[in-house]
C-alpha cells in the first residue's frame, strides 16, 4: 500500500516539475515535439532509477560509515556523470537501436537537476504516507520513488509538448513568443496539477 | 572589452534569467519572497565567481576529454563550501533554500559560463564575468521574488503592507511560472529592444 | 591550449583535482563543524526558552529520552528551585511536504500547553508554512493554554477543537498529531499511563544533574 501512495504522490501530488521545480531546463528545452519529449522522459526514467539506487548505496555504505557526508554533493554528481557516460557506452554496444532513440538525450541528463535532486531528496528528507510517522526511505522505496518521480517528469513534459505543438500554429503576440508563453502555459498546467493536492 | 563592460553585459544583455533563460529551477523554486530570491542569487554568485576564477586559471592544464568532469568537481567543491558556511552562519536561510543549495552544481549557468567564458579568458575577466552574471541572476531572482511576495503575501522584503493574505496562487507553483513568464514579456518588450 | 588527452594525462589531472578539492573540503568542514553544531544547539535552546514557563536551570542540558508507543522522544525539563515547572517535548509527524518537527512545552502542574515552536518543516509556502507564522491571530496561538485533558486535540473536521488552516488540512492534522503525541509523553512523565500509553523507559542523556 505504501508503494502505491509513494507512486501517486510522486507522479501527481508532488510532481517533480510542476510543484518541485526540478528539471525545468529540459522541460522547457526539449518539449517542442512530442516525440523528443517521450524519448527524453524514457532516458530520464532509466538514469534516475539507476542513479538513485547507486547514490543510495554510496550514501549508506561509504559516506556515512566513513563520516564524510560533506562530500555528498561532489560524489553524487560524479557518480551521476559517470553513470550517464557508462549507460551511453553500454547502450551503444548492446542495443544500437535503443541508443539511436535515447543517445542524444543522455549527455543532457547530467545537468538535469531532477536526477541529482531526487538522489539528494531520498537521503536528506524524511517522508511519511498514510498517516504513519516520517522516516527515511529504504532502498526499495527510494527506487520506486525515483522511478515514479521520473514518470511524473515524463507525464508533465509529454503533456506540455502536446500543448506547445498546438501553440506553434497559433498567432502569439510577439513579446510572448517562445519561452514566455511556454512559462505561462506551464503555470496553468501547474494550477491544474494542484487539484491533485490532498489526495494522498 | 573593458571589465566594466563585461559586468554590465552580465546584468542586461546576457542576463541569465531573462535573456539566456538558464538556471530556471532555482529561479522558480526559491523566489517565494524577495529575501529568499536574494539569498539564492548571492549563493550562486559566490559559486560563479570562484569557479570562474579557478577554472580560468587551470583550464590550460586540463586535457580536453576530462574537461567537463573536472569543472563539475571544481564547481561542486565550491557549492559544498557555500553549503557548509550557510549551515554554520545562516542556518535559517539554509533551511528555507534547502535542496536548491546543493543543486547549484547542476545550475546550467555555472557550467555554462565555465564552458563559454572562463576557459578561454583571463582570470581577471572571468572574475568580472562571474560577478556580472551573478549580479544579473541575483537581480532577476530578487525582482521575481519581490513581485511574487507583493502579489502573494502582501508584503515586500518581509514588511507587510496589507493585512491578511494576498493572492495565494502567486506564492505557489503556478504563480512562479506565470510571474516569470510575464516579466520575461516585459523584458522582451522594453529592455531587449534597446540593445 | 589544453593539454593532450592521453590516458595518463587525464588520470593524473582528474585525480589531482579530486584530491585537492576533497582536501579543501575537509579543511572547510573541520572549520565549520563547531559553528554548525553550535547553531543547532542555539536553535534548540531558543525553542526551549520559547515553550517553557519560568525556570532557573538550563533545560537544554537536562534532557532525557522517553519512550512512548515504541517511539523515542527527547524531553527537556524546566525547574525553578526544587520544583519542576515544565516539560519541553520534541515531537514530529509527517506533514504535507515532508517531516514536521515541533517543540511542545507543557506546564508541569496543570498539563496546559504553554507554547509550541516549529523547529523545522517543509510545508508549502503560503499554505502549510503558516504553522510557523508569528503574526497576530496565527495558527499556533490557539494551542497556547490548550489543555488536552479538557479539549480534544484534533481538527474540527475530525470532531476536535483545533481550527485547521484553510486549504492546509493535512498540515494542520500533522501538526495536531505531533502535539498530541507530545501530550502522551507528558502524561507518561506524570505517571498517568492511561489508554494506549504503555511500556515506559526513561533514560537520562543529559549530563550532570543530581536527580
Coordinates of C-alpha atoms in Angstrom, one line a residue:
Chain A
X1 CA 0.0 0.0 0.0
X2 CA 2.8 2.4 0.9
X3 CA 4.3 1.9 -2.6
X4 CA 1.0 2.9 -4.2
X5 CA 0.9 6.1 -2.1
X6 CA 4.6 6.9 -3.0
X7 CA 3.8 6.4 -6.7
X8 CA 0.7 8.6 -6.7
X9 CA 2.3 11.2 -4.6
X10 CA 5.4 11.5 -6.7
X11 CA 3.6 11.5 -10.1
X12 CA 0.6 13.7 -9.4
X13 CA 0.7 15.5 -6.0
X14 CA 4.3 16.5 -5.7
X15 CA 5.0 16.4 -9.4
X16 CA 8.7 17.0 -9.7
X17 CA 8.5 19.6 -12.5
X18 CA 5.2 21.4 -11.7
X19 CA 5.4 21.6 -8.0
X20 CA 9.1 20.9 -7.0
X21 CA 10.6 22.9 -9.8
X22 CA 13.2 20.3 -10.7
X23 CA 14.2 19.6 -14.3
X24 CA 12.8 22.8 -15.7
X25 CA 15.6 23.2 -18.2
X26 CA 14.8 20.0 -20.2
X27 CA 11.1 20.7 -19.6
X28 CA 11.4 24.0 -21.5
X29 CA 14.2 22.9 -23.8
X30 CA 13.2 19.6 -25.3
X31 CA 9.4 20.0 -25.2
X32 CA 8.8 21.4 -28.7
X33 CA 8.0 18.0 -30.2
X34 CA 6.0 15.1 -28.6
X35 CA 8.5 12.5 -30.0
X36 CA 11.6 14.0 -28.4
X37 CA 9.7 14.6 -25.2
X38 CA 8.9 10.9 -24.9
X39 CA 12.4 10.0 -25.7
X40 CA 13.8 12.3 -23.1
X41 CA 11.5 11.1 -20.4
X42 CA 12.4 7.4 -21.2
X43 CA 16.1 8.2 -20.8
X44 CA 15.5 10.2 -17.6
X45 CA 13.4 7.4 -16.1
X46 CA 16.2 4.9 -16.7
X47 CA 19.0 7.1 -15.4
X48 CA 17.1 8.4 -12.4
X49 CA 16.2 4.9 -11.1
X50 CA 19.7 3.7 -11.6
X51 CA 21.4 6.8 -10.2
X52 CA 19.2 6.9 -7.1
X53 CA 20.0 3.2 -6.4
X54 CA 23.7 3.8 -6.7
X55 CA 23.8 7.0 -4.7
X56 CA 21.7 5.4 -2.0
X57 CA 24.2 2.6 -1.6
X58 CA 27.1 5.2 -1.8
X59 CA 25.5 7.3 1.0
X60 CA 24.8 4.4 3.4
X61 CA 27.7 2.1 2.8
X62 CA 30.5 4.6 2.0
X63 CA 29.9 8.2 3.1
X64 CA 28.1 7.5 6.4
X65 CA 30.4 4.8 7.7
X66 CA 33.5 6.9 6.9
X67 CA 31.9 10.1 8.3
X68 CA 32.5 12.1 5.2
X69 CA 28.9 13.1 4.4
X70 CA 30.2 16.6 3.5
X71 CA 31.4 15.0 0.2
X72 CA 27.8 14.1 -0.6
X73 CA 27.2 16.7 -3.4
X74 CA 30.6 16.1 -5.0
X75 CA 30.4 12.4 -5.0
X76 CA 26.8 12.2 -6.1
X77 CA 27.3 14.4 -9.1
X78 CA 30.4 12.5 -10.1
X79 CA 28.5 9.2 -9.8
X80 CA 25.7 10.6 -12.0
X81 CA 28.1 11.9 -14.6
X82 CA 30.0 8.6 -14.7
X83 CA 26.8 6.6 -14.8
X84 CA 25.4 8.6 -17.7
X85 CA 28.6 8.0 -19.6
X86 CA 28.6 4.3 -18.8
X87 CA 25.0 3.9 -19.8
X88 CA 25.8 5.6 -23.1
X89 CA 28.7 3.3 -23.8
X90 CA 26.9 0.1 -22.8
X91 CA 23.8 1.1 -24.7
X92 CA 25.9 1.7 -27.8
X93 CA 27.3 -1.8 -27.6
X94 CA 24.3 -3.8 -26.6
X95 CA 21.4 -2.1 -28.3
X96 CA 22.2 0.3 -31.1
X97 CA 18.6 0.9 -31.9
X98 CA 17.8 2.0 -28.4
X99 CA 21.0 4.1 -28.4
X100 CA 19.7 5.7 -31.6
X101 CA 16.5 6.6 -29.9
X102 CA 17.9 7.8 -26.5
X103 CA 21.5 8.5 -27.2
X104 CA 21.2 12.2 -27.9
X105 CA 19.4 12.8 -24.6
X106 CA 21.9 11.1 -22.4
X107 CA 24.6 13.8 -22.2
X108 CA 21.9 16.3 -21.4
X109 CA 20.8 14.3 -18.3
X110 CA 24.0 15.0 -16.3
X111 CA 22.9 18.6 -15.9
X112 CA 19.3 17.7 -15.4
X113 CA 18.8 18.8 -11.8
X114 CA 15.9 16.4 -11.3
X115 CA 18.3 13.5 -11.2
X116 CA 20.6 15.0 -8.6
X117 CA 17.6 16.5 -6.8
X118 CA 15.8 13.1 -6.4
X119 CA 19.1 11.4 -5.4
X120 CA 19.6 14.0 -2.7
X121 CA 16.0 14.1 -1.6
X122 CA 15.8 10.4 -0.7
X123 CA 18.8 10.7 1.6
X124 CA 18.0 14.1 3.1
X125 CA 14.3 14.2 3.6
X126 CA 12.0 12.1 5.7
X127 CA 8.7 11.1 4.2
X128 CA 5.6 9.7 5.7
X129 CA 2.5 8.4 3.9
X130 CA -0.9 7.3 5.0
X131 CA -0.6 8.7 8.5
X132 CA 2.5 6.9 9.6
X133 CA 5.5 8.6 11.2
X134 CA 8.0 10.3 8.9
X135 CA 11.1 8.2 8.2
X136 CA 13.9 7.8 5.7
X137 CA 13.2 5.7 2.6
X138 CA 14.8 2.2 2.4
X139 CA 16.4 1.1 -0.9
X140 CA 13.2 -0.3 -2.4
X141 CA 11.2 2.8 -1.6
X142 CA 13.9 5.1 -2.9
X143 CA 14.0 3.3 -6.3
X144 CA 10.2 3.3 -6.5
X145 CA 10.1 7.0 -5.6
X146 CA 12.8 7.8 -8.2
X147 CA 11.0 5.9 -10.9
X148 CA 7.7 7.5 -10.1
X149 CA 9.2 10.9 -10.0
X150 CA 10.7 10.3 -13.4
X151 CA 7.3 9.1 -14.7
X152 CA 5.9 12.4 -13.3
X153 CA 8.5 14.3 -15.2
X154 CA 7.6 12.3 -18.3
X155 CA 3.9 12.9 -17.9
X156 CA 4.4 16.7 -17.5
X157 CA 6.8 17.1 -20.4
X158 CA 4.7 14.9 -22.7
X159 CA 1.5 16.8 -22.0
X160 CA 3.4 20.1 -22.2
X161 CA 4.9 19.2 -25.6
X162 CA 1.5 18.4 -26.9
X163 CA 0.3 21.9 -25.9
X164 CA 3.4 23.5 -27.4
X165 CA 2.9 21.8 -30.8
X166 CA -0.5 23.5 -30.9
X167 CA 1.0 26.8 -29.8
X168 CA 3.3 26.7 -32.8
X169 CA 0.2 27.0 -35.0
X170 CA -1.4 29.9 -33.2
X171 CA -0.8 33.6 -33.5
X172 CA 1.0 34.6 -30.4
X173 CA 1.8 38.3 -29.7
X174 CA 5.5 39.0 -30.4
X175 CA 6.9 39.6 -26.9
X176 CA 5.1 36.4 -25.7
X177 CA 6.7 34.2 -28.4
X178 CA 9.0 31.4 -27.3
X179 CA 9.8 30.9 -23.6
X180 CA 7.3 33.4 -22.1
X181 CA 4.2 31.8 -23.5
X182 CA 5.6 28.4 -22.6
X183 CA 6.1 29.5 -19.0
X184 CA 2.6 30.9 -18.7
X185 CA 1.2 27.6 -20.2
X186 CA 3.3 25.7 -17.6
X187 CA 1.8 27.9 -14.9
X188 CA -1.7 27.0 -15.9
X189 CA -0.7 23.3 -16.1
X190 CA 0.7 23.6 -12.6
X191 CA -2.6 25.0 -11.4
X192 CA -4.4 22.0 -12.9
X193 CA -2.0 19.7 -11.1
X194 CA -2.7 21.5 -7.8
X195 CA -6.1 19.9 -8.0
X196 CA -4.4 16.6 -7.0
X197 CA -3.1 18.0 -3.8
X198 CA -4.6 16.4 -0.7
X199 CA -5.5 13.1 -2.3
X200 CA -2.6 11.3 -0.6
Chain B
X1 CA 36.5 44.5 -23.7
X2 CA 36.7 46.6 -20.6
X3 CA 36.0 45.0 -17.2
X4 CA 33.0 47.3 -16.6
X5 CA 31.5 46.3 -20.0
X6 CA 31.8 42.6 -19.1
X7 CA 30.0 43.2 -15.8
X8 CA 27.3 45.3 -17.4
X9 CA 26.8 42.6 -20.1
X10 CA 26.0 40.0 -17.5
X11 CA 23.3 42.2 -15.9
X12 CA 21.4 43.2 -19.0
X13 CA 22.4 41.8 -22.4
X14 CA 23.4 38.4 -21.1
X15 CA 21.0 38.4 -18.2
X16 CA 21.0 34.7 -17.2
X17 CA 17.3 34.6 -16.4
X18 CA 15.6 36.8 -18.9
X19 CA 18.0 36.7 -21.9
X20 CA 19.8 33.4 -21.7
X21 CA 17.0 31.6 -20.0
X22 CA 19.3 29.4 -17.9
X23 CA 19.1 28.2 -14.3
X24 CA 15.3 28.0 -14.3
X25 CA 15.0 25.6 -11.4
X26 CA 16.2 27.8 -8.6
X27 CA 14.7 30.8 -10.3
X28 CA 11.2 29.3 -9.9
X29 CA 11.8 27.3 -6.8
X30 CA 13.3 29.8 -4.4
X31 CA 11.6 33.0 -5.3
X32 CA 8.7 32.8 -2.8
X33 CA 9.9 36.0 -1.3
X34 CA 12.4 38.8 -2.2
X35 CA 14.8 37.8 0.6
X36 CA 14.9 34.2 -0.5
X37 CA 15.5 35.1 -4.1
X38 CA 18.3 37.4 -3.0
X39 CA 19.9 34.8 -0.8
X40 CA 19.8 32.2 -3.6
X41 CA 21.3 34.8 -6.0
X42 CA 24.1 35.7 -3.7
X43 CA 25.0 32.0 -3.1
X44 CA 25.0 31.3 -6.8
X45 CA 27.1 34.5 -7.4
X46 CA 29.7 33.3 -5.0
X47 CA 30.0 29.9 -6.7
X48 CA 30.1 31.5 -10.1
X49 CA 32.9 33.9 -9.3
X50 CA 35.0 31.3 -7.5
X51 CA 34.6 28.6 -10.1
X52 CA 35.2 31.1 -12.9
X53 CA 38.4 32.2 -11.3
X54 CA 39.7 28.7 -10.6
X55 CA 38.6 27.3 -14.0
X56 CA 40.2 30.1 -16.0
X57 CA 43.4 29.6 -14.0
X58 CA 43.7 25.9 -14.5
X59 CA 41.9 25.4 -17.9
X60 CA 45.3 25.2 -19.7
X61 CA 46.3 22.2 -17.7
X62 CA 43.2 20.1 -18.2
X63 CA 43.0 17.7 -21.1
X64 CA 40.1 18.3 -23.3
X65 CA 38.3 15.0 -22.7
X66 CA 38.1 15.3 -19.0
X67 CA 37.2 19.0 -19.1
X68 CA 33.6 18.6 -18.0
X69 CA 34.1 16.2 -15.1
X70 CA 36.9 18.4 -13.9
X71 CA 34.7 21.5 -14.0
X72 CA 31.9 19.7 -12.2
X73 CA 34.3 18.6 -9.4
X74 CA 35.6 22.2 -9.0
X75 CA 32.1 23.7 -9.1
X76 CA 30.6 21.1 -6.6
X77 CA 33.5 21.8 -4.2
X78 CA 32.6 25.5 -4.1
X79 CA 28.9 24.6 -3.7
X80 CA 29.7 22.4 -0.7
X81 CA 31.7 25.2 0.8
X82 CA 28.7 27.5 0.4
X83 CA 26.5 24.8 1.9
X84 CA 28.7 24.4 5.0
X85 CA 29.2 28.1 5.5
X86 CA 25.5 28.8 5.3
X87 CA 24.7 25.9 7.7
X88 CA 27.1 27.4 10.2
X89 CA 26.3 31.1 9.9
X90 CA 22.9 31.5 8.3
X91 CA 21.0 28.3 9.4
X92 CA 17.5 29.8 8.8
X93 CA 18.2 30.8 5.2
X94 CA 19.8 27.4 4.6
X95 CA 16.7 25.7 5.8
X96 CA 14.4 27.8 3.5
X97 CA 16.5 27.3 0.4
X98 CA 17.0 23.6 1.3
X99 CA 17.7 21.3 -1.6
X100 CA 18.4 24.1 -4.0
X101 CA 21.8 24.9 -2.5
X102 CA 23.4 21.6 -3.5
X103 CA 21.6 21.9 -6.8
X104 CA 23.6 24.9 -7.7
X105 CA 26.0 22.3 -9.0
X106 CA 23.7 21.4 -11.9
X107 CA 22.7 25.0 -12.4
X108 CA 23.3 25.4 -16.2
X109 CA 24.6 29.0 -15.6
X110 CA 27.7 27.9 -13.7
X111 CA 28.8 25.2 -16.0
X112 CA 27.7 27.3 -19.0
X113 CA 29.9 30.2 -18.0
X114 CA 32.8 27.9 -17.4
X115 CA 32.4 26.5 -20.9
X116 CA 31.5 29.7 -22.7
X117 CA 33.7 32.2 -21.0
X118 CA 36.1 31.1 -18.2
X119 CA 38.1 28.5 -20.1
X120 CA 39.1 31.0 -22.8
X121 CA 39.6 34.2 -20.9
X122 CA 42.0 35.6 -18.3
X123 CA 41.4 35.2 -14.6
X124 CA 40.5 38.9 -14.2
X125 CA 38.0 38.9 -17.0
X126 CA 36.5 35.6 -15.8
X127 CA 36.0 37.0 -12.3
X128 CA 34.2 40.1 -13.7
X129 CA 32.1 37.8 -15.9
X130 CA 31.2 35.8 -12.8
X131 CA 30.3 39.0 -10.9
X132 CA 28.2 40.4 -13.8
X133 CA 26.3 37.2 -14.4
X134 CA 25.9 36.7 -10.7
X135 CA 24.6 40.2 -10.2
X136 CA 22.2 39.7 -13.1
X137 CA 21.0 36.5 -11.6
X138 CA 20.6 38.0 -8.1
X139 CA 18.8 41.0 -9.5
X140 CA 16.4 38.8 -11.5
X141 CA 15.7 36.5 -8.6
X142 CA 15.1 39.4 -6.2
X143 CA 12.7 41.1 -8.7
X144 CA 10.7 37.8 -9.3
X145 CA 10.7 37.2 -5.5
X146 CA 9.5 40.7 -4.8
X147 CA 6.7 40.5 -7.4
X148 CA 5.5 37.2 -6.0
X149 CA 5.8 38.4 -2.4
X150 CA 3.8 41.6 -3.1
X151 CA 1.1 39.8 -5.0
X152 CA 1.0 36.6 -3.0
X153 CA 1.6 37.6 0.6
X154 CA 1.0 41.4 0.5
X155 CA 4.5 42.2 1.8
X156 CA 7.8 43.4 0.5
X157 CA 11.1 42.2 1.9
X158 CA 9.2 40.8 4.8
X159 CA 7.3 44.0 5.6
X160 CA 3.6 43.5 5.4
X161 CA 1.6 46.4 3.9
X162 CA -1.8 44.8 3.8
X163 CA -3.3 42.6 6.5
X164 CA -4.3 39.1 5.6
X165 CA -3.2 37.1 2.6
X166 CA -2.6 38.2 -1.0
X167 CA -3.4 36.1 -4.0
X168 CA -2.1 32.8 -2.7
X169 CA -1.6 31.3 -6.2
X170 CA 1.4 33.6 -6.7
X171 CA 3.3 32.1 -3.8
X172 CA 2.5 28.6 -5.0
X173 CA 4.0 26.8 -8.0
X174 CA 1.7 28.2 -10.8
X175 CA 2.4 31.8 -9.7
X176 CA 6.1 31.2 -10.2
X177 CA 5.7 30.2 -13.8
X178 CA 3.2 32.9 -14.6
X179 CA 5.2 35.8 -12.9
X180 CA 8.4 34.7 -14.7
X181 CA 6.5 34.4 -18.0
X182 CA 5.1 37.9 -17.7
X183 CA 8.3 39.5 -16.5
X184 CA 10.0 37.9 -19.5
X185 CA 7.4 39.5 -21.8
X186 CA 8.2 42.9 -20.3
X187 CA 11.9 42.3 -20.6
X188 CA 11.5 41.4 -24.3
X189 CA 9.3 44.4 -24.9
X190 CA 11.3 47.1 -23.2
X191 CA 14.9 46.1 -22.4
X192 CA 15.9 43.7 -25.2
X193 CA 14.7 46.2 -27.8
X194 CA 17.2 48.9 -26.7
X195 CA 20.2 46.7 -27.2
Chain C
X1 CA 45.6 25.5 -25.2
X2 CA 44.5 22.4 -23.4
X3 CA 46.9 19.5 -22.7
X4 CA 46.8 16.5 -24.9
X5 CA 44.1 13.9 -23.9
X6 CA 46.4 11.0 -23.3
X7 CA 45.2 8.4 -20.8
X8 CA 48.0 9.2 -18.4
X9 CA 47.3 13.0 -18.5
X10 CA 43.6 12.5 -18.0
X11 CA 44.0 10.2 -14.9
X12 CA 46.6 12.5 -13.4
X13 CA 44.7 15.7 -13.9
X14 CA 41.4 14.4 -12.7
X15 CA 42.9 12.6 -9.8
X16 CA 44.8 15.7 -8.7
X17 CA 41.7 17.8 -9.0
X18 CA 39.7 15.4 -6.9
X19 CA 42.5 15.2 -4.3
X20 CA 42.9 19.0 -4.0
X21 CA 39.1 19.5 -3.8
X22 CA 38.5 16.9 -1.2
X23 CA 41.4 18.2 0.9
X24 CA 40.0 21.7 0.6
X25 CA 36.5 20.5 1.7
X26 CA 38.0 18.6 4.6
X27 CA 39.6 21.8 5.8
X28 CA 36.3 23.8 5.4
X29 CA 34.4 21.1 7.1
X30 CA 36.6 21.0 10.1
X31 CA 36.4 24.8 10.4
X32 CA 32.6 24.9 10.2
X33 CA 31.9 21.7 12.2
X34 CA 31.7 23.5 15.5
X35 CA 29.7 26.5 14.4
X36 CA 27.2 24.2 12.7
X37 CA 26.9 22.2 16.0
X38 CA 26.6 25.5 17.9
X39 CA 23.9 26.8 15.6
X40 CA 21.9 23.6 16.2
X41 CA 22.3 23.9 20.0
X42 CA 21.4 27.6 19.9
X43 CA 18.3 26.7 17.9
X44 CA 17.2 24.0 20.4
X45 CA 17.8 26.4 23.3
X46 CA 15.8 29.1 21.6
X47 CA 13.0 26.7 21.0
X48 CA 13.1 25.5 24.6
X49 CA 13.1 29.1 26.0
X50 CA 10.0 29.9 24.0
X51 CA 7.9 27.0 25.0
X52 CA 8.6 26.7 28.7
X53 CA 7.2 28.7 31.6
X54 CA 9.6 30.3 34.1
X55 CA 12.7 28.3 35.1
X56 CA 16.1 28.9 36.6
X57 CA 18.0 25.8 35.4
X58 CA 19.4 25.0 32.0
X59 CA 16.7 22.8 30.4
X60 CA 18.9 22.4 27.3
X61 CA 21.4 20.5 29.4
X62 CA 18.8 18.5 31.3
X63 CA 17.4 16.2 28.6
X64 CA 16.1 12.7 28.8
X65 CA 14.8 10.1 26.4
X66 CA 11.3 8.9 26.9
X67 CA 9.8 6.0 25.0
X68 CA 6.1 6.1 24.3
X69 CA 4.3 3.7 22.0
X70 CA 7.6 2.5 20.6
X71 CA 8.8 6.0 19.6
X72 CA 11.6 7.8 21.4
X73 CA 11.1 11.4 22.4
X74 CA 13.6 13.9 23.7
X75 CA 12.3 15.8 26.8
X76 CA 13.8 18.8 28.4
X77 CA 12.9 19.6 32.0
X78 CA 12.5 23.1 33.4
X79 CA 12.9 23.6 37.1
X80 CA 12.6 26.6 39.4
X81 CA 14.3 26.0 42.7
X82 CA 13.3 22.4 43.7
X83 CA 10.1 22.1 41.8
X84 CA 9.6 21.1 38.1
X85 CA 7.8 23.8 36.3
X86 CA 7.5 22.4 32.8
X87 CA 8.5 19.9 30.1
X88 CA 9.5 20.6 26.6
X89 CA 8.9 17.6 24.3
X90 CA 10.5 17.3 20.8
X91 CA 7.9 15.7 18.6
X92 CA 7.5 15.0 14.9
X93 CA 4.9 14.0 12.3
X94 CA 4.7 13.5 8.6
X95 CA 3.3 16.7 7.1
X96 CA 2.3 17.5 3.5
X97 CA 5.8 18.2 2.2
X98 CA 7.9 16.0 4.5
X99 CA 8.9 15.9 8.1
X100 CA 7.4 18.3 10.6
X101 CA 9.3 18.8 13.8
X102 CA 7.9 20.6 16.8
X103 CA 8.9 21.6 20.3
X104 CA 5.9 21.4 22.6
X105 CA 6.1 22.9 26.1
X106 CA 3.8 21.8 28.9
X107 CA 3.1 23.4 32.3
X108 CA 4.1 20.7 34.7
X109 CA 1.4 21.5 37.2
X110 CA -1.7 21.8 35.1
X111 CA -0.9 20.0 31.9
X112 CA -1.7 23.1 29.8
X113 CA 0.3 23.5 26.6
X114 CA 2.5 26.6 27.3
X115 CA 3.6 27.2 23.8
X116 CA 4.5 25.3 20.6
X117 CA 7.6 26.1 18.5
X118 CA 8.2 24.8 14.9
X119 CA 11.7 23.5 14.7
X120 CA 11.6 22.5 11.0
X121 CA 9.1 21.9 8.3
X122 CA 8.9 21.6 4.6
X123 CA 5.3 22.7 4.0
X124 CA 4.1 24.7 1.1
X125 CA 5.0 28.4 1.4
X126 CA 1.8 30.5 1.8
X127 CA -0.3 27.4 2.8
X128 CA 1.0 24.9 5.3
X129 CA 4.0 27.0 6.1
X130 CA 1.6 29.2 8.1
X131 CA 2.2 26.9 11.0
X132 CA 5.4 28.8 11.8
X133 CA 3.7 32.2 11.3
X134 CA 4.1 34.5 14.3
X135 CA 1.8 37.3 13.3
X136 CA -1.3 38.0 15.5
X137 CA -4.1 35.5 15.2
X138 CA -1.8 32.8 13.8
X139 CA -2.5 29.1 13.8
X140 CA -0.1 28.3 16.7
X141 CA -1.8 30.8 19.0
X142 CA -4.8 28.5 19.7
X143 CA -2.5 25.9 21.3
X144 CA -1.4 28.4 24.0
X145 CA -3.1 27.4 27.2
X146 CA -4.8 24.5 25.4
X147 CA -5.5 21.7 27.9
X148 CA -5.7 18.4 26.1
X149 CA -7.4 16.9 29.1
X150 CA -10.4 19.2 28.7
X151 CA -10.5 19.8 24.9
X152 CA -9.9 17.4 22.0
X153 CA -6.6 17.6 20.2
X154 CA -8.0 17.1 16.7
X155 CA -9.0 19.3 13.9
X156 CA -12.7 20.3 13.6
X157 CA -13.2 18.1 10.6
X158 CA -12.4 15.1 12.9
X159 CA -14.5 16.3 15.7
X160 CA -11.8 18.1 17.7
X161 CA -11.3 21.6 18.9
X162 CA -8.5 22.8 16.6
X163 CA -9.1 25.2 13.8
X164 CA -7.3 24.0 10.8
X165 CA -5.5 26.4 8.4
X166 CA -7.7 27.0 5.4
X167 CA -6.7 24.7 2.5
X168 CA -4.0 23.1 4.6
X169 CA -5.9 20.4 6.4
X170 CA -3.1 17.8 6.0
X171 CA -0.5 20.1 7.6
X172 CA -2.9 21.1 10.4
X173 CA -3.7 17.4 11.1
X174 CA 0.0 16.6 11.2
X175 CA 0.8 19.5 13.5
X176 CA -2.0 18.5 15.8
X177 CA -1.0 14.8 15.9
X178 CA 2.6 15.9 16.7
X179 CA 1.3 17.9 19.6
X180 CA -1.0 15.1 20.7
X181 CA 1.9 12.6 20.8
X182 CA 3.9 15.1 22.8
X183 CA 1.0 15.2 25.2
X184 CA 1.2 11.4 25.5
X185 CA 4.8 11.8 26.5
X186 CA 3.8 14.4 29.1
X187 CA 1.2 12.1 30.6
X188 CA 3.8 9.4 30.7
X189 CA 6.1 11.7 32.6
X190 CA 3.3 12.4 35.1
X191 CA 2.9 8.7 35.6
X192 CA -0.6 8.7 34.1
X193 CA -0.3 5.9 31.6
X194 CA -3.9 5.6 30.5
X195 CA -5.2 4.3 27.2
X196 CA -2.6 3.1 24.8
X197 CA 0.4 4.6 26.5
X198 CA 2.5 1.6 27.5
X199 CA 5.9 0.4 28.5
X200 CA 7.9 3.4 29.5
X201 CA 11.6 3.5 29.8
X202 CA 13.3 6.7 30.7
X203 CA 17.0 7.1 30.2
X204 CA 18.8 10.2 31.2
X205 CA 21.0 11.5 28.4
X206 CA 21.7 14.9 29.8
X207 CA 24.9 15.4 31.8
X208 CA 25.4 16.3 35.4
X209 CA 22.2 16.7 37.3
X210 CA 21.8 15.3 40.7
X211 CA 18.4 13.8 40.5

